[in-house]
């Protein structure tokens, strides 16, 4: 399998798209959530710690809302040493797989490192995972091959090993997506190049041992480094999940999400490979320690967990559109004069979609007025004469999505008439301003309009007041 071309999916505004589903208790045992797997009940999840906090347990938890602590429903002891457990996977027959695939061997390790720390996949039936129990898993041992690479220069005394934090189960095999890959003793045996995730298949063959491990099969690479200067947190793969139908795979990094679909068999990189950068509402890169990832029961929503004390759990749906309104050039807007409404639309925007700018005085936008339409940001808007409103939002129609609201909109009317006692202020109109009012001593009043300021009978600026009339155009820039 060759490295495939990518399709750019856009940015995913995590300030809008990510829904908080709780945090792991800062005083609890889950301090380095490194993998996620959906429980057969379809609503709860399993996780574990990696080598940073090498508890030999798996934890069953129920997501919460907001930033409240998640509820840990079960804690199960696993009769195995945690030598860098990195991810979880599940099959369609009710089994959970725990992957010991981490950086126990790395670029600085001695050549005999793999004989000290063999890569393992631990298999446990969900039915055996009862609270407080100790489970002895069925263990599959594996190593990486010395052939099948783009550069086949490995010798019999070489060793290839990887730091892998992302695995899935598919058709009775475990598939690993590497974060880093190394080799000894030959310099760069295998011809490894940074910025890729390498895919290996580990058939779950019974009878493997440390002395006679399964030899993984190399299937190819996906280039995950998009820009030559980008942070490693954007391209190093730290989690993987596959939907229940086996038709869509999600890969996570600390700052990017990949969706692989339209592939044939286990040729996972052969279809459409779409990536989404995690950004904030200002379109700035957002990098967090996302290591656990899993599809929810709807096969569209993804859950992510952060490796760290009091780590968060969030859900996202990259296919949903989310719209985040940016600040206007000014919240004071001239009626009848064009102005731009900038926003950030993330997720999937379908062909034929239209963005509509709406104005209203009501928080539920009852009786709104459409003041602009467009197909991309920014949309040009214009508030007609006689229309009032203090709130603006953007609404999309394909798919349907509504932005946050901008409040505190102040309009400068086309015409203005000032009567009665006139307090200190700057009064403006787009075209014409008239007045029959009175300015008391001590008050300072400025009247500005684009065409005329007319002082009719009854207008008075009392002694001791300050009054100024100006012809000044109204601009929304």
Short mmCIF file of C-alpha atoms in Angstrom, two decimals:
data_model
loop_
_atom_site.label_atom_id
_atom_site.label_comp_id
_atom_site.label_asym_id
_atom_site.label_seq_id
_atom_site.Cartn_x
_atom_site.Cartn_y
_atom_site.Cartn_z
CA UNK A 1 0.00 0.00 0.00
CA UNK A 2 1.34 3.39 -0.94
CA UNK A 3 0.86 6.62 0.95
CA UNK A 4 -2.38 8.19 -0.27
CA UNK A 5 -3.27 11.79 -1.04
CA UNK A 6 -5.20 13.66 1.63
CA UNK A 7 -8.39 15.66 1.31
CA UNK A 8 -8.43 18.78 3.44
CA UNK A 9 -11.50 18.85 5.63
CA UNK A 10 -11.11 22.22 7.32
CA UNK A 11 -10.89 23.37 10.89
CA UNK A 12 -12.88 22.10 13.85
CA UNK A 13 -13.60 24.86 16.35
CA UNK A 14 -13.22 23.01 19.64
CA UNK A 15 -14.61 26.00 21.57
CA UNK A 16 -17.92 25.35 19.81
CA UNK A 17 -17.76 21.74 18.57
CA UNK A 18 -16.42 20.04 21.69
CA UNK A 19 -19.13 19.19 24.21
CA UNK A 20 -17.79 18.64 27.71
CA UNK A 21 -18.68 15.20 29.05
CA UNK A 22 -16.99 15.51 32.43
CA UNK A 23 -13.52 15.18 33.91
CA UNK A 24 -11.66 12.42 35.70
CA UNK A 25 -11.51 13.19 39.42
CA UNK A 26 -8.18 14.90 40.22
CA UNK A 27 -8.00 12.83 43.41
CA UNK A 28 -8.91 9.57 41.65
CA UNK A 29 -6.81 6.83 40.06
CA UNK A 30 -7.41 7.81 36.42
CA UNK A 31 -4.65 10.33 35.85
CA UNK A 32 -3.41 9.28 32.39
CA UNK A 33 -6.40 8.14 30.33
CA UNK A 34 -4.72 6.69 27.27
CA UNK A 35 -7.45 4.68 25.57
CA UNK A 36 -11.23 4.51 25.22
CA UNK A 37 -13.61 1.70 24.34
CA UNK A 38 -17.39 1.81 24.26
CA UNK A 39 -19.08 -0.64 26.62
CA UNK A 40 -21.65 -3.05 25.13
CA UNK A 41 -24.35 -0.99 26.86
CA UNK A 42 -23.73 1.73 24.26
CA UNK A 43 -23.55 4.63 26.73
CA UNK A 44 -20.55 4.08 29.01
CA UNK A 45 -16.82 3.65 28.35
CA UNK A 46 -13.68 1.86 29.50
CA UNK A 47 -10.27 3.46 29.96
CA UNK A 48 -6.87 2.80 31.55
CA UNK A 49 -3.66 4.57 32.56
CA UNK A 50 -0.46 4.41 30.56
CA UNK A 51 3.07 4.01 31.91
CA UNK A 52 3.07 7.48 33.47
CA UNK A 53 0.76 6.02 36.15
CA UNK A 54 1.13 2.27 35.58
CA UNK A 55 -1.87 0.97 37.49
CA UNK A 56 -2.78 -2.53 36.32
CA UNK A 57 -6.48 -1.78 36.09
CA UNK A 58 -9.16 -0.92 33.60
CA UNK A 59 -11.89 1.50 34.58
CA UNK A 60 -15.54 1.61 33.53
CA UNK A 61 -17.02 5.10 33.66
CA UNK A 62 -20.17 6.98 32.75
CA UNK A 63 -19.74 10.36 31.03
CA UNK A 64 -21.13 13.39 32.80
CA UNK A 65 -22.15 16.88 31.72
CA UNK A 66 -19.99 19.98 31.74
CA UNK A 67 -16.87 19.75 33.88
CA UNK A 68 -18.36 17.61 36.67
CA UNK A 69 -16.44 14.45 37.53
CA UNK A 70 -17.35 11.33 35.59
CA UNK A 71 -18.76 8.44 37.60
CA UNK A 72 -16.44 5.43 37.80
CA UNK A 73 -18.79 2.44 37.89
CA UNK A 74 -16.26 -0.42 37.92
CA UNK A 75 -12.59 -0.92 38.62
CA UNK A 76 -11.13 -4.22 37.37
CA UNK A 77 -7.66 -5.58 38.12
CA UNK A 78 -5.77 -6.99 35.14
CA UNK A 79 -3.28 -9.75 35.89
CA UNK A 80 -0.55 -8.22 33.71
CA UNK A 81 2.22 -5.67 34.16
CA UNK A 82 1.59 -2.23 32.72
CA UNK A 83 4.63 -1.73 30.49
CA UNK A 84 3.14 1.22 28.65
CA UNK A 85 -0.46 0.28 27.95
CA UNK A 86 -1.52 2.69 25.23
CA UNK A 87 -4.97 1.95 23.78
CA UNK A 88 -8.15 -0.10 23.91
CA UNK A 89 -10.13 -1.80 21.16
CA UNK A 90 -13.18 -4.04 21.05
CA UNK A 91 -14.40 -6.76 18.69
CA UNK A 92 -17.92 -7.74 17.62
CA UNK A 93 -17.98 -10.78 19.88
CA UNK A 94 -17.95 -9.03 23.26
CA UNK A 95 -14.20 -8.77 23.94
CA UNK A 96 -12.00 -5.90 25.06
CA UNK A 97 -8.38 -5.61 23.88
CA UNK A 98 -5.69 -3.80 25.86
CA UNK A 99 -2.61 -2.82 23.84
CA UNK A 100 0.86 -2.82 25.37
CA UNK A 101 2.41 -1.11 22.39
CA UNK A 102 4.08 2.00 23.77
CA UNK A 103 7.59 3.39 23.89
CA UNK A 104 9.12 0.75 26.13
CA UNK A 105 11.60 0.48 23.26
CA UNK A 106 12.76 3.77 21.77
CA UNK A 107 15.58 5.32 19.80
CA UNK A 108 17.85 5.40 22.85
CA UNK A 109 17.17 1.83 23.99
CA UNK A 110 19.81 -0.90 23.88
CA UNK A 111 19.66 -3.34 20.94
CA UNK A 112 18.24 -6.13 23.11
CA UNK A 113 15.33 -3.96 24.29
CA UNK A 114 12.63 -5.97 22.46
CA UNK A 115 13.71 -9.15 24.26
CA UNK A 116 13.12 -7.33 27.53
CA UNK A 117 9.84 -5.72 26.59
CA UNK A 118 7.78 -7.65 24.07
CA UNK A 119 4.73 -6.00 22.55
CA UNK A 120 1.49 -7.56 23.76
CA UNK A 121 -2.24 -7.49 23.13
CA UNK A 122 -4.35 -8.56 26.12
CA UNK A 123 -7.84 -9.94 25.39
CA UNK A 124 -10.61 -9.95 28.01
CA UNK A 125 -14.34 -10.73 27.65
CA UNK A 126 -16.50 -7.81 28.74
CA UNK A 127 -18.59 -10.32 30.71
CA UNK A 128 -15.60 -11.04 32.96
CA UNK A 129 -15.08 -7.38 33.88
CA UNK A 130 -16.98 -7.18 37.15
CA UNK A 131 -16.25 -4.54 39.76
CA UNK A 132 -13.32 -5.43 42.03
CA UNK A 133 -12.49 -8.64 40.16
CA UNK A 134 -9.08 -9.73 38.87
CA UNK A 135 -8.98 -10.91 35.26
CA UNK A 136 -6.19 -12.91 33.65
CA UNK A 137 -6.25 -11.97 29.97
CA UNK A 138 -5.42 -14.08 26.95
CA UNK A 139 -2.22 -12.51 25.66
CA UNK A 140 -0.98 -12.27 22.09
CA UNK A 141 2.71 -11.48 21.63
CA UNK A 142 3.96 -9.76 18.48
CA UNK A 143 6.97 -8.10 16.90
CA UNK A 144 7.50 -5.91 13.85
CA UNK A 145 8.73 -7.49 10.58
CA UNK A 146 12.09 -7.03 8.87
CA UNK A 147 10.69 -6.97 5.34
CA UNK A 148 7.89 -5.52 3.27
CA UNK A 149 9.01 -1.91 3.58
CA UNK A 150 9.63 0.69 0.90
CA UNK A 151 13.34 0.33 1.72
CA UNK A 152 14.09 -3.37 2.23
CA UNK A 153 17.54 -3.10 3.79
CA UNK A 154 16.91 -4.84 7.12
CA UNK A 155 19.24 -7.65 8.10
CA UNK A 156 18.50 -10.70 10.19
CA UNK A 157 20.13 -9.20 13.28
CA UNK A 158 18.16 -5.94 12.99
CA UNK A 159 15.14 -5.08 15.07
CA UNK A 160 12.24 -2.81 14.10
CA UNK A 161 10.11 -1.42 16.89
CA UNK A 162 7.60 1.37 17.27
CA UNK A 163 5.97 3.65 19.76
CA UNK A 164 2.31 2.98 19.02
CA UNK A 165 -0.56 4.63 20.87
CA UNK A 166 -3.39 3.82 18.43
CA UNK A 167 -4.96 0.42 17.69
CA UNK A 168 -8.23 -0.96 16.32
CA UNK A 169 -9.74 -4.44 15.96
CA UNK A 170 -10.89 -5.48 12.47
CA UNK A 171 -11.73 -8.97 11.13
CA UNK A 172 -9.94 -10.90 13.89
CA UNK A 173 -6.77 -8.85 13.73
CA UNK A 174 -5.37 -5.90 15.63
CA UNK A 175 -4.18 -3.00 13.49
CA UNK A 176 -1.65 -0.56 14.89
CA UNK A 177 -1.02 3.00 13.70
CA UNK A 178 2.43 4.13 14.80
CA UNK A 179 3.33 7.38 16.51
CA UNK A 180 7.09 6.86 16.04
CA UNK A 181 9.05 4.00 14.50
CA UNK A 182 12.71 3.03 14.92
CA UNK A 183 15.17 0.32 14.00
CA UNK A 184 18.43 -1.19 15.25
CA UNK A 185 21.17 -2.10 14.44
CA UNK A 186 21.21 -0.99 10.82
CA UNK A 187 21.02 2.78 10.50
CA UNK A 188 17.39 3.51 9.57
CA UNK A 189 16.61 -0.05 8.56
CA UNK A 190 13.30 0.22 6.71
CA UNK A 191 13.93 3.76 5.47
CA UNK A 192 11.74 5.52 8.02
CA UNK A 193 10.79 9.12 7.35
CA UNK A 194 9.19 11.34 9.97
CA UNK A 195 5.70 12.77 9.60
CA UNK A 196 3.96 9.48 8.77
CA UNK A 197 1.88 6.96 10.63
CA UNK A 198 2.73 3.38 9.64
CA UNK A 199 0.06 0.69 9.60
CA UNK A 200 0.72 -2.88 10.74
CA UNK A 201 -1.62 -5.85 10.94
CA UNK A 202 -1.31 -8.26 13.88
CA UNK A 203 -3.32 -11.45 13.21
CA UNK A 204 -4.66 -12.77 16.50
CA UNK A 205 -3.14 -16.22 16.11
CA UNK A 206 -3.46 -18.48 19.14
CA UNK A 207 -0.34 -19.91 20.73
CA UNK A 208 2.06 -16.98 20.43
CA UNK A 209 4.72 -16.62 23.11
CA UNK A 210 7.48 -14.21 23.97
CA UNK A 211 9.93 -16.61 22.35
CA UNK A 212 7.69 -17.19 19.33
CA UNK A 213 5.74 -13.99 18.74
CA UNK A 214 3.38 -13.18 15.89
CA UNK A 215 5.15 -11.28 13.12
CA UNK A 216 3.11 -8.24 12.16
CA UNK A 217 2.48 -7.42 8.51
CA UNK A 218 3.41 -4.00 7.15
CA UNK A 219 0.56 -2.42 5.16
CA UNK A 220 1.77 1.07 4.36
CA UNK A 221 1.93 4.67 5.54
CA UNK A 222 -0.16 7.80 5.68
CA UNK A 223 1.53 11.19 5.66
CA UNK A 224 0.09 13.06 8.64
CA UNK A 225 2.52 15.98 8.64
CA UNK A 226 0.85 18.64 6.51
CA UNK A 227 3.27 21.55 6.93
CA UNK A 228 7.02 21.15 7.26
CA UNK A 229 7.28 23.41 10.32
CA UNK A 230 4.24 22.23 12.26
CA UNK A 231 4.35 20.99 15.84
CA UNK A 232 4.69 17.23 16.38
CA UNK A 233 1.47 17.38 18.37
CA UNK A 234 -0.37 17.98 15.11
CA UNK A 235 0.89 14.92 13.22
CA UNK A 236 1.86 12.20 15.71
CA UNK A 237 -1.05 9.77 15.98
CA UNK A 238 -2.13 9.10 19.57
CA UNK A 239 -5.48 7.31 19.25
CA UNK A 240 -7.63 5.28 16.86
CA UNK A 241 -11.23 4.07 16.62
CA UNK A 242 -13.36 2.24 14.07
CA UNK A 243 -17.15 2.34 13.75
CA UNK A 244 -19.18 -0.81 14.28
CA UNK A 245 -19.75 -1.38 10.56
CA UNK A 246 -16.01 -1.20 9.88
CA UNK A 247 -16.46 1.52 7.27
CA UNK A 248 -14.95 4.54 9.00
CA UNK A 249 -11.78 5.02 11.06
CA UNK A 250 -10.90 8.00 13.24
CA UNK A 251 -7.29 8.84 14.11
CA UNK A 252 -6.48 11.53 16.67
CA UNK A 253 -3.40 13.57 17.38
CA UNK A 254 -3.08 16.23 20.04
CA UNK A 255 -4.24 18.83 17.54
CA UNK A 256 -5.87 17.11 14.56
CA UNK A 257 -8.53 14.56 13.69
CA UNK A 258 -8.36 12.22 10.69
CA UNK A 259 -11.38 10.44 9.20
CA UNK A 260 -10.59 7.51 6.85
CA UNK A 261 -13.49 6.16 4.80
CA UNK A 262 -14.30 4.63 1.43
CA UNK A 263 -11.49 2.09 1.78
CA UNK A 264 -11.55 -1.52 0.63
CA UNK A 265 -10.85 -4.31 3.11
CA UNK A 266 -7.97 -3.35 5.36
CA UNK A 267 -6.46 -1.05 2.76
CA UNK A 268 -7.36 1.72 5.19
CA UNK A 269 -5.48 4.55 3.45
CA UNK A 270 -6.92 3.83 -0.01
CA UNK A 271 -10.15 5.81 0.29
CA UNK A 272 -10.87 9.38 1.29
CA UNK A 273 -8.62 10.64 4.07
CA UNK A 274 -9.93 13.87 5.57
CA UNK A 275 -8.32 15.85 8.35
CA UNK A 276 -9.63 18.56 10.67
CA UNK A 277 -7.36 20.86 12.64
CA UNK A 278 -8.44 21.58 16.21
CA UNK A 279 -8.73 25.38 16.53
CA UNK A 280 -10.27 27.92 18.88
CA UNK A 281 -12.81 30.59 17.96
CA UNK A 282 -9.99 32.81 16.71
CA UNK A 283 -8.87 30.08 14.30
CA UNK A 284 -5.71 29.47 16.34
CA UNK A 285 -4.31 25.95 16.68
CA UNK A 286 -5.48 24.16 19.82
CA UNK A 287 -3.29 21.31 21.08
CA UNK A 288 -4.29 19.15 24.04
CA UNK A 289 -3.30 15.69 25.25
CA UNK A 290 -6.01 13.75 23.42
CA UNK A 291 -5.08 10.06 23.58
CA UNK A 292 -8.33 8.16 23.99
CA UNK A 293 -10.81 8.18 21.10
CA UNK A 294 -13.92 6.10 20.41
CA UNK A 295 -17.07 6.21 18.32
CA UNK A 296 -20.33 6.59 20.21
CA UNK A 297 -23.22 4.23 19.51
CA UNK A 298 -24.52 6.52 16.75
CA UNK A 299 -21.33 5.82 14.72
CA UNK A 300 -20.95 9.55 14.05
CA UNK A 301 -20.14 11.21 17.38
CA UNK A 302 -16.60 10.74 18.71
CA UNK A 303 -15.52 10.80 22.35
CA UNK A 304 -12.02 12.00 23.24
CA UNK A 305 -10.19 11.79 26.54
CA UNK A 306 -7.16 13.77 27.70
CA UNK A 307 -4.11 12.07 29.22
CA UNK A 308 -3.48 13.99 32.45
CA UNK A 309 -4.63 14.68 35.99
CA UNK A 310 -8.26 15.87 35.98
CA UNK A 311 -8.27 15.10 32.25
CA UNK A 312 -11.36 16.09 30.34
CA UNK A 313 -13.73 13.96 28.29
CA UNK A 314 -15.36 15.65 25.28
CA UNK A 315 -17.58 14.62 22.41
CA UNK A 316 -17.38 15.98 18.88
CA UNK A 317 -19.08 15.30 15.58
CA UNK A 318 -16.85 16.39 12.69
CA UNK A 319 -19.75 16.04 10.24
CA UNK A 320 -21.81 18.63 12.06
CA UNK A 321 -21.36 22.23 11.05
CA UNK A 322 -20.56 24.68 13.83
CA UNK A 323 -20.57 28.44 13.31
CA UNK A 324 -18.67 30.82 15.57
CA UNK A 325 -19.31 34.53 15.05
CA UNK A 326 -16.25 36.75 15.24
CA UNK A 327 -16.33 40.33 16.50
CA UNK A 328 -17.63 42.99 14.14
CA UNK A 329 -15.44 45.92 13.18
CA UNK A 330 -17.77 47.91 15.45
CA UNK A 331 -20.95 47.13 17.35
CA UNK A 332 -22.24 50.56 16.33
CA UNK A 333 -23.80 50.10 12.88
CA UNK A 334 -25.10 52.66 10.40
CA UNK A 335 -28.50 51.84 8.89
CA UNK A 336 -28.46 51.47 5.12
CA UNK A 337 -24.66 51.11 4.99
CA UNK A 338 -23.01 47.77 4.17
CA UNK A 339 -20.93 46.01 6.82
CA UNK A 340 -19.19 42.64 7.05
CA UNK A 341 -20.22 39.83 9.40
CA UNK A 342 -17.19 37.50 9.83
CA UNK A 343 -17.52 33.97 11.21
CA UNK A 344 -15.76 30.61 11.34
CA UNK A 345 -17.73 27.62 10.01
CA UNK A 346 -16.20 24.27 10.93
CA UNK A 347 -17.19 20.69 10.17
CA UNK A 348 -18.95 19.75 6.95
CA UNK A 349 -20.45 22.48 4.75
CA UNK A 350 -22.58 20.91 2.02
CA UNK A 351 -22.86 22.10 -1.56
CA UNK A 352 -25.54 24.75 -1.99
CA UNK A 353 -25.37 25.93 1.60
CA UNK A 354 -26.32 29.54 2.29
CA UNK A 355 -25.39 31.58 5.36
CA UNK A 356 -28.07 34.03 6.50
CA UNK A 357 -27.39 36.97 8.83
CA UNK A 358 -30.35 37.67 11.09
CA UNK A 359 -31.12 40.69 13.32
CA UNK A 360 -33.50 40.68 16.29
CA UNK A 361 -34.21 42.29 19.64
CA UNK A 362 -35.22 38.94 21.15
CA UNK A 363 -32.85 36.29 22.51
CA UNK A 364 -34.95 33.60 20.80
CA UNK A 365 -34.91 35.65 17.56
CA UNK A 366 -38.67 35.86 17.33
CA UNK A 367 -39.57 38.20 14.47
CA UNK A 368 -36.00 38.38 13.14
CA UNK A 369 -35.06 40.32 10.00
CA UNK A 370 -32.69 38.89 7.38
CA UNK A 371 -30.05 41.54 6.74
CA UNK A 372 -27.62 39.57 4.55
CA UNK A 373 -26.96 36.26 2.78
CA UNK A 374 -23.83 34.65 1.39
CA UNK A 375 -21.97 31.42 0.78
CA UNK A 376 -18.81 32.13 2.77
CA UNK A 377 -17.37 34.36 5.48
CA UNK A 378 -17.69 37.29 5.68
CA UNK A 379 -21.28 37.93 4.64
CA UNK A 380 -22.15 41.48 3.59
CA UNK A 381 -25.11 42.78 5.60
CA UNK A 382 -27.21 45.94 5.56
CA UNK A 383 -29.81 47.07 8.11
CA UNK A 384 -32.76 48.74 6.29
CA UNK A 385 -34.32 51.99 7.47
CA UNK A 386 -36.99 51.40 10.09
CA UNK A 387 -35.63 48.01 11.24
CA UNK A 388 -34.60 47.65 14.89
CA UNK A 389 -32.49 45.04 16.63
CA UNK A 390 -29.69 44.58 19.14
CA UNK A 391 -28.63 40.99 18.39
CA UNK A 392 -27.06 39.34 15.34
CA UNK A 393 -26.60 35.66 14.50
CA UNK A 394 -25.71 33.56 11.42
CA UNK A 395 -27.85 30.61 10.31
CA UNK A 396 -26.87 27.94 7.74
CA UNK A 397 -29.32 25.76 5.82
CA UNK A 398 -27.24 22.80 4.54
CA UNK A 399 -26.72 21.38 7.05
CA UNK A 400 -28.88 23.39 9.42
CA UNK A 401 -26.74 25.19 11.99
CA UNK A 402 -27.03 28.33 14.10
CA UNK A 403 -24.18 30.43 15.46
CA UNK A 404 -23.70 32.12 18.78
CA UNK A 405 -25.22 35.59 19.13
CA UNK A 406 -23.50 38.98 19.07
CA UNK A 407 -25.28 41.27 21.51
CA UNK A 408 -25.06 44.98 22.30
CA UNK A 409 -25.62 46.11 18.70
CA UNK A 410 -26.26 49.87 18.57
CA UNK A 411 -27.78 51.32 15.40
CA UNK A 412 -27.33 54.76 13.94
CA UNK A 413 -30.64 55.52 12.26
CA UNK A 414 -31.05 57.04 8.82
CA UNK A 415 -32.82 60.05 10.35
CA UNK A 416 -33.02 61.21 13.94
CA UNK A 417 -35.18 63.83 15.74
CA UNK A 418 -34.05 65.00 19.19
CA UNK A 419 -36.63 66.70 21.43
CA UNK A 420 -37.00 67.78 25.04
CA UNK A 421 -34.10 68.07 27.49
CA UNK A 422 -30.87 66.95 25.78
CA UNK A 423 -28.30 65.29 28.07
CA UNK A 424 -24.59 65.20 27.34
CA UNK A 425 -23.96 62.83 24.44
CA UNK A 426 -22.87 62.45 20.83
CA UNK A 427 -25.98 62.21 18.63
CA UNK A 428 -25.67 60.78 15.11
CA UNK A 429 -27.75 60.06 12.03
CA UNK A 430 -26.75 58.56 8.70
CA UNK A 431 -28.46 61.28 6.60
CA UNK A 432 -30.28 63.99 8.55
CA UNK A 433 -30.71 65.05 12.16
CA UNK A 434 -33.26 67.59 13.46
CA UNK A 435 -33.84 68.98 16.93
CA UNK A 436 -36.23 71.16 18.93
CA UNK A 437 -34.61 70.22 22.23
CA UNK A 438 -32.87 72.20 24.95
CA UNK A 439 -29.30 71.80 26.25
CA UNK A 440 -28.91 72.71 29.90
CA UNK A 441 -25.90 74.57 31.31
CA UNK A 442 -23.00 72.20 31.92
CA UNK A 443 -24.01 69.73 29.23
CA UNK A 444 -21.86 69.01 26.15
CA UNK A 445 -23.76 67.91 23.03
CA UNK A 446 -22.44 66.97 19.57
CA UNK A 447 -24.83 66.40 16.64
CA UNK A 448 -23.50 64.70 13.51
CA UNK A 449 -25.19 63.69 10.26
CA UNK A 450 -24.11 62.81 6.75
CA UNK A 451 -26.22 65.45 4.97
CA UNK A 452 -27.84 67.96 7.34
CA UNK A 453 -28.26 69.02 10.97
CA UNK A 454 -31.41 71.20 11.30
CA UNK A 455 -32.18 73.20 14.45
CA UNK A 456 -35.90 74.00 14.42
CA UNK A 457 -37.91 76.50 16.44
CA UNK A 458 -37.67 75.60 20.10
CA UNK A 459 -34.02 74.47 20.02
CA UNK A 460 -31.94 76.15 22.72
CA UNK A 461 -28.34 75.84 23.88
CA UNK A 462 -28.35 77.53 27.27
CA UNK A 463 -25.50 79.66 28.53
CA UNK A 464 -22.80 77.46 30.03
CA UNK A 465 -23.49 74.54 27.69
CA UNK A 466 -21.27 73.32 24.84
CA UNK A 467 -22.87 72.53 21.48
CA UNK A 468 -21.35 71.39 18.21
CA UNK A 469 -23.04 70.48 14.89
CA UNK A 470 -21.09 68.57 12.20
CA UNK A 471 -21.64 67.11 8.74
CA UNK A 472 -19.99 63.74 8.98
CA UNK A 473 -20.54 60.58 6.96
CA UNK A 474 -21.41 57.26 8.61
CA UNK A 475 -19.14 54.28 7.95
CA UNK A 476 -19.25 50.70 9.24
CA UNK A 477 -15.55 50.04 8.57
#
